[in-house]
Short mmCIF file of C-alpha atoms in Angstrom, two decimals:
data_model
loop_
_atom_site.label_atom_id
_atom_site.label_comp_id
_atom_site.label_asym_id
_atom_site.label_seq_id
_atom_site.Cartn_x
_atom_site.Cartn_y
_atom_site.Cartn_z
CA MET A 773 41.03 -7.52 -8.09
CA PRO A 774 38.37 -6.27 -10.49
CA LEU A 775 35.02 -4.56 -10.21
CA LEU A 776 32.27 -6.38 -12.13
CA THR A 777 29.07 -4.49 -12.90
CA ILE A 778 25.72 -6.23 -13.36
CA LEU A 779 23.40 -3.99 -15.38
CA SER A 780 19.96 -5.43 -14.81
CA CYS A 781 16.26 -5.24 -15.45
CA LYS A 782 14.41 -5.02 -12.13
CA ILE A 783 12.56 -8.24 -12.99
CA LEU A 784 15.79 -10.20 -12.46
CA GLN A 785 16.71 -8.82 -9.05
CA ASP A 786 16.01 -12.12 -7.26
CA GLU A 787 18.49 -13.90 -9.50
CA ILE A 788 21.17 -11.38 -8.55
CA VAL A 789 20.48 -11.76 -4.81
CA HIS A 790 20.83 -15.52 -5.29
CA ILE A 791 24.19 -15.12 -7.02
CA LEU A 792 25.54 -12.73 -4.40
CA GLU A 793 24.30 -14.86 -1.51
CA ASN A 794 26.03 -17.92 -2.93
CA ASP A 795 29.36 -16.41 -3.99
CA SER A 796 31.62 -16.21 -0.94
CA SER A 797 34.43 -14.69 -3.01
CA VAL A 798 32.57 -11.35 -3.33
CA ASP A 799 34.32 -8.93 -0.96
CA GLU A 800 32.21 -5.83 -1.59
CA ILE A 801 28.73 -5.18 -2.99
CA LEU A 802 27.97 -1.74 -4.42
CA ILE A 803 24.47 -0.57 -5.35
CA VAL A 804 23.84 2.45 -7.56
CA GLY A 805 21.20 4.54 -5.83
CA ASN A 806 19.22 5.69 -8.85
CA GLY A 807 15.72 5.30 -7.39
CA GLN A 808 15.19 1.79 -8.78
CA GLU A 809 16.92 -0.16 -6.05
CA ASP A 810 14.50 -0.15 -3.08
CA ASP A 811 13.07 -3.69 -3.44
CA PHE A 812 16.49 -5.09 -4.25
CA VAL A 813 18.13 -3.45 -1.24
CA SER A 814 15.38 -4.81 1.01
CA LYS A 815 16.09 -8.34 -0.23
CA LEU A 816 19.83 -7.92 0.33
CA ARG A 817 19.14 -6.91 3.92
CA LYS A 818 16.88 -9.92 4.47
CA ALA A 819 19.65 -12.13 3.09
CA ASP A 820 22.04 -10.46 5.55
CA LEU A 821 24.27 -9.14 2.77
CA ASP A 822 26.23 -5.96 3.42
CA PHE A 823 26.42 -3.33 0.70
CA ARG A 824 27.22 0.31 0.01
CA LEU A 825 24.95 2.72 -1.84
CA LEU A 826 26.63 4.97 -4.41
CA SER A 827 25.42 8.14 -6.09
CA PRO A 828 25.13 7.86 -9.89
CA ALA A 829 26.74 11.29 -10.19
CA LYS A 830 29.96 10.20 -8.45
CA LEU A 831 30.50 6.66 -9.71
CA ARG A 832 33.93 7.18 -11.27
CA ILE A 833 35.31 8.74 -8.10
CA ASP A 834 33.57 6.41 -5.64
CA THR A 835 34.56 3.22 -7.47
CA GLU A 836 38.20 4.09 -8.05
CA SER A 837 39.47 2.55 -4.82
CA TYR A 838 37.54 -0.68 -5.51
CA ARG A 839 38.86 -0.99 -9.06
CA ASN A 840 42.43 -0.54 -7.87
CA ASP A 841 42.29 -2.71 -4.73
CA PRO A 842 44.40 -5.82 -5.44
CA GLU A 843 42.88 -7.71 -2.53
CA LYS A 844 39.15 -7.30 -3.19
CA TYR A 845 36.65 -8.59 -5.75
CA THR A 846 33.73 -6.16 -6.00
CA VAL A 847 30.32 -6.50 -7.67
CA MET A 848 28.31 -3.37 -8.49
CA ILE A 849 24.61 -3.53 -9.33
CA TYR A 850 22.76 -1.03 -11.49
CA MET A 851 18.98 -1.53 -11.71
CA VAL A 852 17.17 -0.09 -14.74
CA GLU A 853 13.66 1.31 -14.77
CA LEU A 854 11.11 -1.37 -15.64
CA ALA A 855 8.84 0.93 -17.64
CA LEU A 856 11.47 1.28 -20.38
CA HIS A 857 10.49 -2.17 -21.69
CA GLU A 858 7.41 -0.58 -23.22
CA PHE A 859 9.66 1.53 -25.42
CA PRO A 860 12.35 -0.72 -26.96
CA LYS A 861 14.19 2.00 -28.87
CA ILE A 862 14.40 4.17 -25.75
CA LEU A 863 15.51 1.15 -23.72
CA ARG A 864 18.29 0.47 -26.21
CA THR A 865 19.44 4.08 -26.20
CA GLU A 866 19.45 4.21 -22.39
CA ILE A 867 21.34 0.91 -22.00
CA TYR A 868 23.96 1.88 -24.57
CA LYS A 869 24.45 5.19 -22.77
CA LEU A 870 24.77 3.42 -19.43
CA ILE A 871 27.35 0.98 -20.79
CA ASP A 872 29.42 3.89 -22.07
CA GLU A 873 29.33 5.43 -18.58
CA LEU A 874 29.73 2.25 -16.54
CA SER A 875 32.63 0.97 -18.64
CA LYS A 876 34.70 3.86 -17.28
CA CYS A 877 34.37 2.51 -13.74
CA SER A 878 34.16 -1.26 -14.32
CA ASN A 879 36.43 -4.11 -15.37
CA GLY A 880 33.52 -5.98 -16.94
CA ILE A 881 29.78 -5.60 -17.47
CA LEU A 882 27.21 -8.40 -17.41
CA MET A 883 23.82 -7.42 -18.77
CA PHE A 884 20.96 -9.20 -17.06
CA TYR A 885 18.84 -8.85 -20.19
CA GLY A 886 17.86 -10.94 -23.17
CA LEU A 887 17.25 -9.72 -26.71
CA CYS A 888 14.17 -7.79 -25.50
CA GLY A 889 12.50 -7.48 -28.88
CA ASN A 890 15.86 -7.81 -30.67
CA VAL A 891 17.15 -4.42 -29.52
CA PHE A 892 20.24 -6.05 -27.96
CA ASP A 893 21.08 -8.52 -30.73
CA LYS A 894 24.39 -6.81 -31.54
CA ILE A 895 25.34 -5.39 -28.16
CA GLU A 896 28.48 -7.47 -27.64
CA SER A 897 29.82 -6.65 -31.09
CA ASP A 898 28.81 -2.98 -30.75
CA PHE A 899 31.03 -2.75 -27.66
CA LYS A 900 33.84 -4.90 -29.01
CA HIS A 901 36.15 -1.92 -28.65
CA LEU A 902 35.92 -2.31 -24.86
CA GLU A 903 37.10 -5.92 -24.95
CA GLY A 904 40.55 -5.15 -23.58
CA THR A 905 39.42 -3.00 -20.67
CA CYS A 906 35.76 -3.78 -19.91
CA PRO A 907 34.20 -6.71 -21.78
CA VAL A 908 30.41 -6.54 -22.16
CA ARG A 909 28.41 -9.76 -21.95
CA ILE A 910 24.68 -10.55 -22.11
CA LEU A 911 22.62 -13.54 -20.94
CA ARG A 912 23.02 -16.40 -23.40
CA ASP A 913 22.75 -20.15 -23.61
CA ASP A 914 25.31 -22.37 -25.35
CA ILE A 915 24.17 -21.15 -28.77
CA ARG A 916 22.89 -17.57 -28.64
CA THR A 917 21.49 -14.71 -26.59
CA VAL A 918 18.27 -15.62 -24.79
CA ASP A 919 15.05 -13.96 -25.91
CA ASP A 920 14.05 -12.46 -22.55
CA CYS A 921 14.07 -12.96 -18.79
CA VAL A 922 11.58 -15.84 -18.93
CA GLY A 923 13.66 -17.61 -21.55
CA ALA A 924 16.70 -17.25 -19.30
CA THR A 925 14.79 -18.65 -16.32
CA LEU A 926 13.61 -21.64 -18.35
CA GLY A 927 17.21 -22.41 -19.29
CA GLY A 928 17.67 -20.99 -22.77
CA CYS A 929 16.19 -20.67 -26.22
CA GLU A 930 15.46 -24.36 -26.82
CA GLU A 931 13.67 -24.71 -23.49
CA TYR A 932 11.72 -21.50 -24.09
CA LEU A 933 10.55 -22.67 -27.50
CA ALA A 934 9.45 -25.99 -25.99
CA ALA A 935 7.43 -24.14 -23.35
CA LEU A 936 5.76 -21.92 -25.95
CA LYS A 937 4.83 -25.00 -28.00
CA LYS A 938 3.48 -26.70 -24.89
CA PHE A 939 1.17 -23.77 -24.21
CA SER A 940 0.36 -22.97 -27.84
CA GLU A 941 -3.28 -24.07 -27.66
CA HIS A 942 -4.20 -20.86 -25.86
CA GLY A 943 -2.34 -17.63 -25.15
CA THR A 944 -0.47 -18.04 -21.86
CA PHE A 945 1.30 -15.49 -19.70
CA LEU A 946 4.48 -16.84 -18.10
CA PHE A 947 4.93 -15.32 -14.64
CA THR A 948 8.10 -15.49 -12.60
CA PRO A 949 7.78 -14.29 -8.98
CA MET A 950 8.96 -10.78 -9.85
CA PHE A 951 6.74 -10.62 -12.92
CA ALA A 952 3.77 -11.57 -10.74
CA HIS A 953 4.81 -8.91 -8.23
CA ALA A 954 5.13 -6.19 -10.86
CA TRP A 955 2.49 -7.11 -13.47
CA ARG A 956 0.48 -3.95 -12.88
CA GLU A 957 3.57 -1.83 -13.52
CA ILE A 958 4.58 -3.91 -16.54
CA MET A 959 1.09 -3.73 -18.08
CA ARG A 960 0.87 -0.06 -17.18
CA VAL A 961 -2.25 -0.26 -15.05
CA ASP A 962 -3.20 3.27 -14.05
CA PRO A 963 -3.07 3.29 -10.21
CA GLU A 964 -5.64 6.08 -10.11
CA LYS A 965 -8.04 4.44 -12.58
CA PRO A 966 -7.18 0.70 -12.48
CA ASP A 967 -10.65 -0.47 -13.54
CA LYS A 968 -10.39 1.37 -16.84
CA THR A 969 -7.01 -0.17 -17.69
CA ILE A 970 -8.04 -3.67 -16.62
CA LYS A 971 -11.21 -3.46 -18.71
CA MET A 972 -9.04 -2.61 -21.72
CA LEU A 973 -6.64 -5.47 -20.92
CA LYS A 974 -9.55 -7.91 -20.75
CA LYS A 975 -10.61 -6.89 -24.24
CA VAL A 976 -7.05 -7.29 -25.53
CA ASN A 977 -6.77 -10.75 -23.95
CA GLU A 978 -10.08 -11.75 -25.51
CA VAL A 979 -8.99 -10.63 -28.98
CA THR A 980 -5.54 -12.24 -28.72
CA GLY A 981 -6.80 -15.47 -27.17
CA TYR A 982 -5.01 -15.29 -23.84
CA LYS A 983 -6.73 -17.57 -21.34
CA ARG A 984 -4.03 -18.89 -19.01
CA VAL A 985 -1.19 -17.88 -16.73
CA ALA A 986 1.69 -20.22 -15.89
CA LYS A 987 3.76 -19.93 -12.74
CA VAL A 988 7.46 -20.27 -13.60
CA GLN A 989 9.08 -21.90 -10.59
CA THR A 990 12.50 -20.28 -10.24
CA GLY A 991 13.58 -22.06 -7.07
CA LEU A 992 13.90 -18.67 -5.32
CA THR A 993 11.79 -17.26 -2.50
CA TYR A 994 13.05 -13.68 -2.21
CA THR A 995 9.81 -12.27 -3.65
CA GLU A 996 6.94 -13.05 -1.32
CA ASN A 997 3.36 -14.12 -2.07
CA PHE A 998 4.07 -15.56 -5.52
CA ASP A 999 1.12 -17.95 -5.50
CA GLU A 1000 -1.24 -15.30 -4.17
CA LYS A 1001 -0.20 -12.76 -6.80
CA VAL A 1002 -0.69 -15.25 -9.64
CA ASP A 1003 -4.06 -16.33 -8.24
CA GLU A 1004 -5.12 -12.69 -7.97
CA PHE A 1005 -4.21 -12.11 -11.63
CA ALA A 1006 -5.97 -15.30 -12.73
CA GLU A 1007 -9.14 -14.46 -10.82
CA LEU A 1008 -9.20 -10.93 -12.19
CA PHE A 1009 -9.00 -12.13 -15.81
CA ASP A 1010 -10.74 -15.49 -15.34
CA PHE A 1011 -7.60 -17.40 -16.35
CA GLU A 1012 -6.60 -21.00 -15.79
CA VAL A 1013 -3.43 -21.38 -13.68
CA LEU A 1014 -0.66 -23.70 -14.86
CA GLU A 1015 2.89 -24.34 -13.71
CA ILE A 1016 6.30 -24.85 -15.31
CA GLU A 1017 9.77 -25.46 -13.91
CA GLY A 1018 12.55 -22.92 -14.31
CA GLY A 1019 15.90 -22.54 -12.58
CA GLN A 1020 19.10 -20.59 -12.03
CA ASN A 1021 21.61 -22.52 -14.14
CA LEU A 1022 21.83 -20.05 -17.01
CA PHE A 1023 22.26 -17.02 -14.73
CA GLU A 1024 24.88 -18.80 -12.66
CA LYS A 1025 26.86 -19.86 -15.74
CA CYS A 1026 26.79 -16.41 -17.38
CA TYR A 1027 27.94 -14.82 -14.13
CA SER A 1028 30.63 -17.46 -13.56
CA ASP A 1029 31.94 -17.04 -17.12
CA ILE A 1030 32.43 -13.26 -16.98
CA LYS A 1031 33.72 -13.43 -13.41
CA GLU A 1032 36.40 -15.88 -14.53
CA GLU A 1033 37.15 -13.65 -17.51
CA VAL A 1034 37.65 -10.44 -15.53
CA LEU A 1035 39.54 -12.15 -12.73
CA GLY A 1036 41.86 -13.69 -15.30
CA LYS A 1037 42.63 -10.30 -16.81
CA ALA A 1038 43.33 -8.85 -13.37
CA GLN A 1039 46.08 -11.38 -12.63
#
């Protein structure tokens, strides 16, 4: 049975917990202990999911028995530093490097990413040479790769465009639970001088016309205090709070598709 790796942005950790919690065919869960996994590991424990932490330096050795075990289906999770989103070219370089490394110890790789500023628009074709041994897939709807994590949560590109049109009157931040949890990190608020950064963000919002924040309801509750975090953000910037429905269908389908693909090759 194969080892499938999910290479993920930290923003989408709840979606991975949901998949693992609802797939009874997963025999083993492996987590790469690279310093980005703490929140994710805590959620796995709360969901009563067993896992093993692996050192990034010993992945090829430590995963060998899982890759060659005919009786077990294993999923390995690699969380990527959130701050890299601020630097698209560096993010692309890092992800491409990771795929090169992870493909040596995986039977398939599912990227929990969207286009992310178009840096991943050719990733499947760029790794076409791995098709026979470790196919690489990215989050996509029925037509193309999704734009980003919010687009994936809303169900795909068409749904994302509809949401953007709906909120086009004023600039609107779309917050999933994890985005609400990590907005200070994402917007690079200086923890030592937060007032200075927030003052600058207020000016940027004023210039760009951002006046609202919309809660994207994912159907998941792994990240706590979603409403409170959004309300805190809205109060800080004097924003109106809206709401929009999201879901897990796209994540579930992308996972199911590559799982079926790698299991088929293993038979």
